[in-house]
């Protein structure tokens, strides 16, 4: 099992450009999450999904969109990148139910200039 | 509202010394609590978790944590730190509503000196 994988690992964007981050998991998990990690702020939830075709907003959703067309994939889109979106982005997945931990991908480091 | 506080931004310990990382949470019901570790440039790895029962939980790599309801705390401990334990440590609380959202603390960075 590869677990949770993220593509790409690094990316540099210019302000106003768009891009999509791909998260894939092979554990057949129902729930998937996108976080951003910034120095001194821990991880903050951007969007999450509790199943194929469903998405919901987290703590910091502005400027991002997501889609969950297939159970194993969760895409995070930036329509018009801003320097404030420079961050490390983590995807996670978990089975349904509060007793389960989340499994994290290796992260994507995004720089917006 | 749910929240997690890790009061110590950075801790330095000598190799072989004991370690305690503090975590305080705010949650209206019985919390589900987690400790994760993040090595430089890596994703997060689960160290241990608490759901119910015995308030002292054992995890991987020789770590343990104790849940104290009266103090709203879930502190992480290790009796003897190894140089390879140098990393960022995050405490999280899982919320019981749709999506099992996690709320993370801001993390504690651990430096281990020889």
Short mmCIF file of C-alpha atoms in Angstrom, two decimals:
data_model
loop_
_atom_site.label_atom_id
_atom_site.label_comp_id
_atom_site.label_asym_id
_atom_site.label_seq_id
_atom_site.Cartn_x
_atom_site.Cartn_y
_atom_site.Cartn_z
CA UNK A 1 0.00 0.00 0.00
CA UNK A 2 1.25 3.46 -0.88
CA UNK A 3 -1.06 5.04 1.72
CA UNK A 4 -1.71 8.71 0.99
CA UNK A 5 0.20 10.27 -1.88
CA UNK A 6 0.31 13.89 -3.02
CA UNK A 7 1.23 15.40 -6.37
CA UNK A 8 3.27 17.53 -6.89
CA UNK A 9 5.79 17.71 -4.05
CA UNK A 10 6.90 21.25 -4.85
CA UNK A 11 5.45 24.04 -6.94
CA UNK A 12 6.15 27.71 -7.56
CA UNK A 13 3.34 29.87 -8.90
CA UNK A 14 3.06 33.50 -9.89
CA UNK A 15 0.29 35.58 -8.39
CA UNK A 16 -2.93 35.01 -10.29
CA UNK A 17 -2.02 31.62 -11.70
CA UNK A 18 -4.13 28.57 -10.99
CA UNK A 19 -3.23 25.03 -10.11
CA UNK A 20 -4.60 21.78 -8.77
CA UNK A 21 -3.10 19.60 -6.07
CA UNK A 22 -3.91 15.91 -6.25
CA UNK A 23 -4.32 13.62 -3.27
CA UNK A 24 -4.77 9.89 -3.70
CA UNK A 25 -5.30 7.16 -1.12
CA UNK A 26 -5.41 3.41 -1.58
CA UNK A 27 -6.88 2.48 1.81
CA UNK A 28 -10.51 2.75 0.74
CA UNK A 29 -11.11 5.51 3.27
CA UNK A 30 -14.39 7.40 3.21
CA UNK A 31 -13.12 10.66 4.68
CA UNK A 32 -10.48 12.92 3.17
CA UNK A 33 -9.08 16.28 4.24
CA UNK A 34 -6.94 19.14 3.02
CA UNK A 35 -4.87 21.15 5.50
CA UNK A 36 -2.40 23.95 5.24
CA UNK A 37 0.54 24.28 7.60
CA UNK A 38 2.09 27.64 8.36
CA UNK A 39 4.85 28.44 10.87
CA UNK A 40 3.49 28.96 14.35
CA UNK A 41 -0.07 28.11 13.32
CA UNK A 42 -0.14 24.33 13.25
CA UNK A 43 -2.42 22.66 10.73
CA UNK A 44 -5.64 24.32 9.66
CA UNK A 45 -8.39 22.53 7.83
CA UNK A 46 -9.25 23.93 4.41
CA UNK A 47 -11.93 21.54 3.11
CA UNK A 48 -12.95 17.99 3.76
CA UNK A 49 -15.06 15.26 2.25
CA UNK A 50 -17.06 12.51 3.90
CA UNK A 51 -17.60 10.57 0.73
CA UNK A 52 -17.48 10.51 -3.03
CA UNK A 53 -19.26 13.50 -4.49
CA UNK A 54 -19.45 15.42 -1.19
CA UNK A 55 -17.32 18.26 0.12
CA UNK A 56 -17.53 20.71 3.01
CA UNK A 57 -15.72 23.81 4.21
CA UNK A 58 -13.21 23.75 7.00
CA UNK A 59 -11.65 26.54 8.98
CA UNK A 60 -9.89 28.40 6.13
CA UNK A 61 -11.72 27.65 2.84
CA UNK A 62 -11.47 31.04 1.09
CA UNK A 63 -9.52 31.00 -2.15
CA UNK A 64 -9.70 27.22 -2.52
CA UNK A 65 -12.04 24.77 -4.19
CA UNK A 66 -12.15 20.99 -3.95
CA UNK A 67 -13.64 18.04 -5.72
CA UNK A 68 -14.11 14.39 -4.84
CA UNK A 69 -15.22 12.72 -8.06
CA UNK A 70 -13.68 9.38 -7.10
CA UNK A 71 -13.47 7.90 -3.63
CA UNK A 72 -9.72 7.54 -3.78
CA UNK A 73 -8.95 11.07 -4.99
CA UNK A 74 -9.39 14.49 -3.45
CA UNK A 75 -8.37 17.53 -5.49
CA UNK A 76 -7.54 20.97 -4.13
CA UNK A 77 -7.71 23.88 -6.55
CA UNK A 78 -6.39 27.39 -6.36
CA UNK A 79 -8.22 29.54 -8.89
CA UNK A 80 -6.09 32.66 -8.59
CA UNK A 81 -3.07 32.16 -6.39
CA UNK A 82 -2.03 34.82 -3.89
CA UNK A 83 1.20 35.14 -1.87
CA UNK A 84 -0.86 34.45 1.28
CA UNK A 85 -1.38 30.94 -0.06
CA UNK A 86 2.31 30.17 0.20
CA UNK A 87 2.26 27.20 2.54
CA UNK A 88 2.76 23.49 2.93
CA UNK A 89 -0.38 21.57 2.06
CA UNK A 90 -1.20 18.21 3.57
CA UNK A 91 -3.82 15.74 2.57
CA UNK A 92 -5.17 13.16 5.01
CA UNK A 93 -7.70 10.36 4.98
CA UNK A 94 -9.52 8.26 7.55
CA UNK A 95 -12.24 5.66 7.87
CA UNK A 96 -15.61 7.01 9.00
CA UNK A 97 -16.12 7.33 12.73
CA UNK A 98 -14.55 9.48 15.39
CA UNK A 99 -12.33 6.78 16.84
CA UNK A 100 -10.07 6.63 13.85
CA UNK A 101 -6.92 8.60 13.32
CA UNK A 102 -6.15 10.48 10.15
CA UNK A 103 -3.41 9.24 7.83
CA UNK A 104 -1.31 11.95 6.26
CA UNK A 105 0.44 12.38 2.95
CA UNK A 106 3.98 13.75 2.63
CA UNK A 107 2.90 17.29 1.79
CA UNK A 108 3.18 19.77 -1.08
CA UNK A 109 5.28 22.87 -0.65
CA UNK A 110 3.72 25.74 -2.60
CA UNK A 111 5.32 29.12 -3.10
CA UNK A 112 3.40 31.98 -4.67
CA UNK A 113 5.51 34.90 -5.84
CA UNK B 1 -15.65 25.69 20.48
CA UNK B 2 -12.95 23.09 20.17
CA UNK B 3 -9.35 24.15 20.60
CA UNK B 4 -5.96 22.80 21.51
CA UNK B 5 -3.15 24.68 23.20
CA UNK B 6 0.46 23.65 23.23
CA UNK B 7 2.09 26.20 25.53
CA UNK B 8 5.67 25.36 24.62
CA UNK B 9 6.75 26.51 21.17
CA UNK B 10 10.22 25.04 21.49
CA UNK B 11 11.90 22.67 23.95
CA UNK B 12 15.53 21.60 24.18
CA UNK B 13 16.56 18.49 26.09
CA UNK B 14 19.73 16.50 26.43
CA UNK B 15 19.88 13.02 25.00
CA UNK B 16 18.91 10.53 27.68
CA UNK B 17 16.88 13.05 29.66
CA UNK B 18 13.17 12.73 30.23
CA UNK B 19 10.65 14.67 28.19
CA UNK B 20 7.18 16.07 28.78
CA UNK B 21 5.27 18.02 26.14
CA UNK B 22 2.16 19.80 27.29
CA UNK B 23 -1.22 19.81 25.63
CA UNK B 24 -4.44 21.39 26.89
CA UNK B 25 -7.73 21.06 25.09
CA UNK B 26 -11.13 22.66 25.13
CA UNK B 27 -14.02 20.43 24.14
CA UNK B 28 -17.58 20.12 25.36
CA UNK B 29 -17.76 16.35 25.54
CA UNK B 30 -15.38 13.47 26.14
CA UNK B 31 -12.55 14.20 23.73
CA UNK B 32 -10.77 11.94 21.34
CA UNK B 33 -7.11 12.96 21.61
CA UNK B 34 -4.10 12.33 19.44
CA UNK B 35 -0.38 13.04 19.35
CA UNK B 36 1.41 13.21 16.02
CA UNK B 37 5.08 13.66 15.20
CA UNK B 38 6.48 15.40 12.13
CA UNK B 39 10.10 14.96 11.12
CA UNK B 40 11.60 17.70 8.94
CA UNK B 41 10.15 17.65 5.45
CA UNK B 42 7.82 14.79 6.25
CA UNK B 43 4.15 14.22 6.84
CA UNK B 44 2.58 13.55 10.22
CA UNK B 45 2.86 10.18 11.90
CA UNK B 46 0.56 9.06 14.69
CA UNK B 47 2.30 8.45 18.02
CA UNK B 48 -0.71 7.53 20.14
CA UNK B 49 -4.39 8.17 20.72
CA UNK B 50 -6.91 8.21 23.54
CA UNK B 51 -10.58 7.37 23.23
CA UNK B 52 -11.67 5.95 26.57
CA UNK B 53 -10.63 3.62 29.34
CA UNK B 54 -7.18 3.67 30.84
CA UNK B 55 -6.03 7.27 31.05
CA UNK B 56 -2.39 6.34 30.46
CA UNK B 57 -1.87 5.32 26.86
CA UNK B 58 1.21 3.84 25.30
CA UNK B 59 2.37 4.70 21.82
CA UNK B 60 5.14 4.00 19.40
CA UNK B 61 8.81 4.86 19.88
CA UNK B 62 8.54 4.61 23.67
CA UNK B 63 6.10 7.52 24.07
CA UNK B 64 3.18 7.62 26.46
CA UNK B 65 0.53 10.19 27.29
CA UNK B 66 -1.80 10.70 30.21
CA UNK B 67 -5.32 12.03 29.93
CA UNK B 68 -6.38 14.17 32.88
CA UNK B 69 -9.96 15.27 32.58
CA UNK B 70 -9.80 17.58 35.62
CA UNK B 71 -6.96 19.53 34.02
CA UNK B 72 -8.15 19.20 30.40
CA UNK B 73 -4.68 17.96 29.57
CA UNK B 74 -3.11 15.22 27.49
CA UNK B 75 0.63 15.53 28.06
CA UNK B 76 3.14 13.46 26.12
CA UNK B 77 6.07 11.88 27.93
CA UNK B 78 9.16 9.85 27.22
CA UNK B 79 11.53 8.61 29.95
CA UNK B 80 14.73 8.86 27.90
CA UNK B 81 14.99 10.93 24.76
CA UNK B 82 17.03 9.81 21.74
CA UNK B 83 18.60 12.14 19.19
CA UNK B 84 16.20 10.76 16.59
CA UNK B 85 13.26 12.17 18.56
CA UNK B 86 14.10 15.68 17.38
CA UNK B 87 10.99 16.73 15.48
CA UNK B 88 7.79 18.77 15.66
CA UNK B 89 5.03 17.37 17.86
CA UNK B 90 1.36 18.11 17.43
CA UNK B 91 -1.54 17.45 19.74
CA UNK B 92 -5.02 17.19 18.22
CA UNK B 93 -8.60 16.73 19.36
CA UNK B 94 -11.15 14.99 17.17
CA UNK B 95 -14.61 16.48 17.07
CA UNK B 96 -17.67 14.26 17.08
CA UNK B 97 -19.61 15.92 14.36
CA UNK B 98 -19.75 15.20 10.67
CA UNK B 99 -16.40 14.53 9.13
CA UNK B 100 -14.51 13.87 12.34
CA UNK B 101 -12.65 17.13 12.03
CA UNK B 102 -9.38 17.40 13.90
CA UNK B 103 -8.28 20.54 15.69
CA UNK B 104 -4.52 20.80 15.99
CA UNK B 105 -2.34 22.68 18.40
CA UNK B 106 0.37 24.95 17.04
CA UNK B 107 3.05 22.36 17.71
CA UNK B 108 6.14 22.01 19.89
CA UNK B 109 9.53 21.82 18.27
CA UNK B 110 11.93 19.48 20.08
CA UNK B 111 15.69 19.83 19.87
CA UNK B 112 17.88 17.09 21.34
CA UNK B 113 21.44 17.96 22.27
CA UNK B 114 24.13 15.31 22.70
#
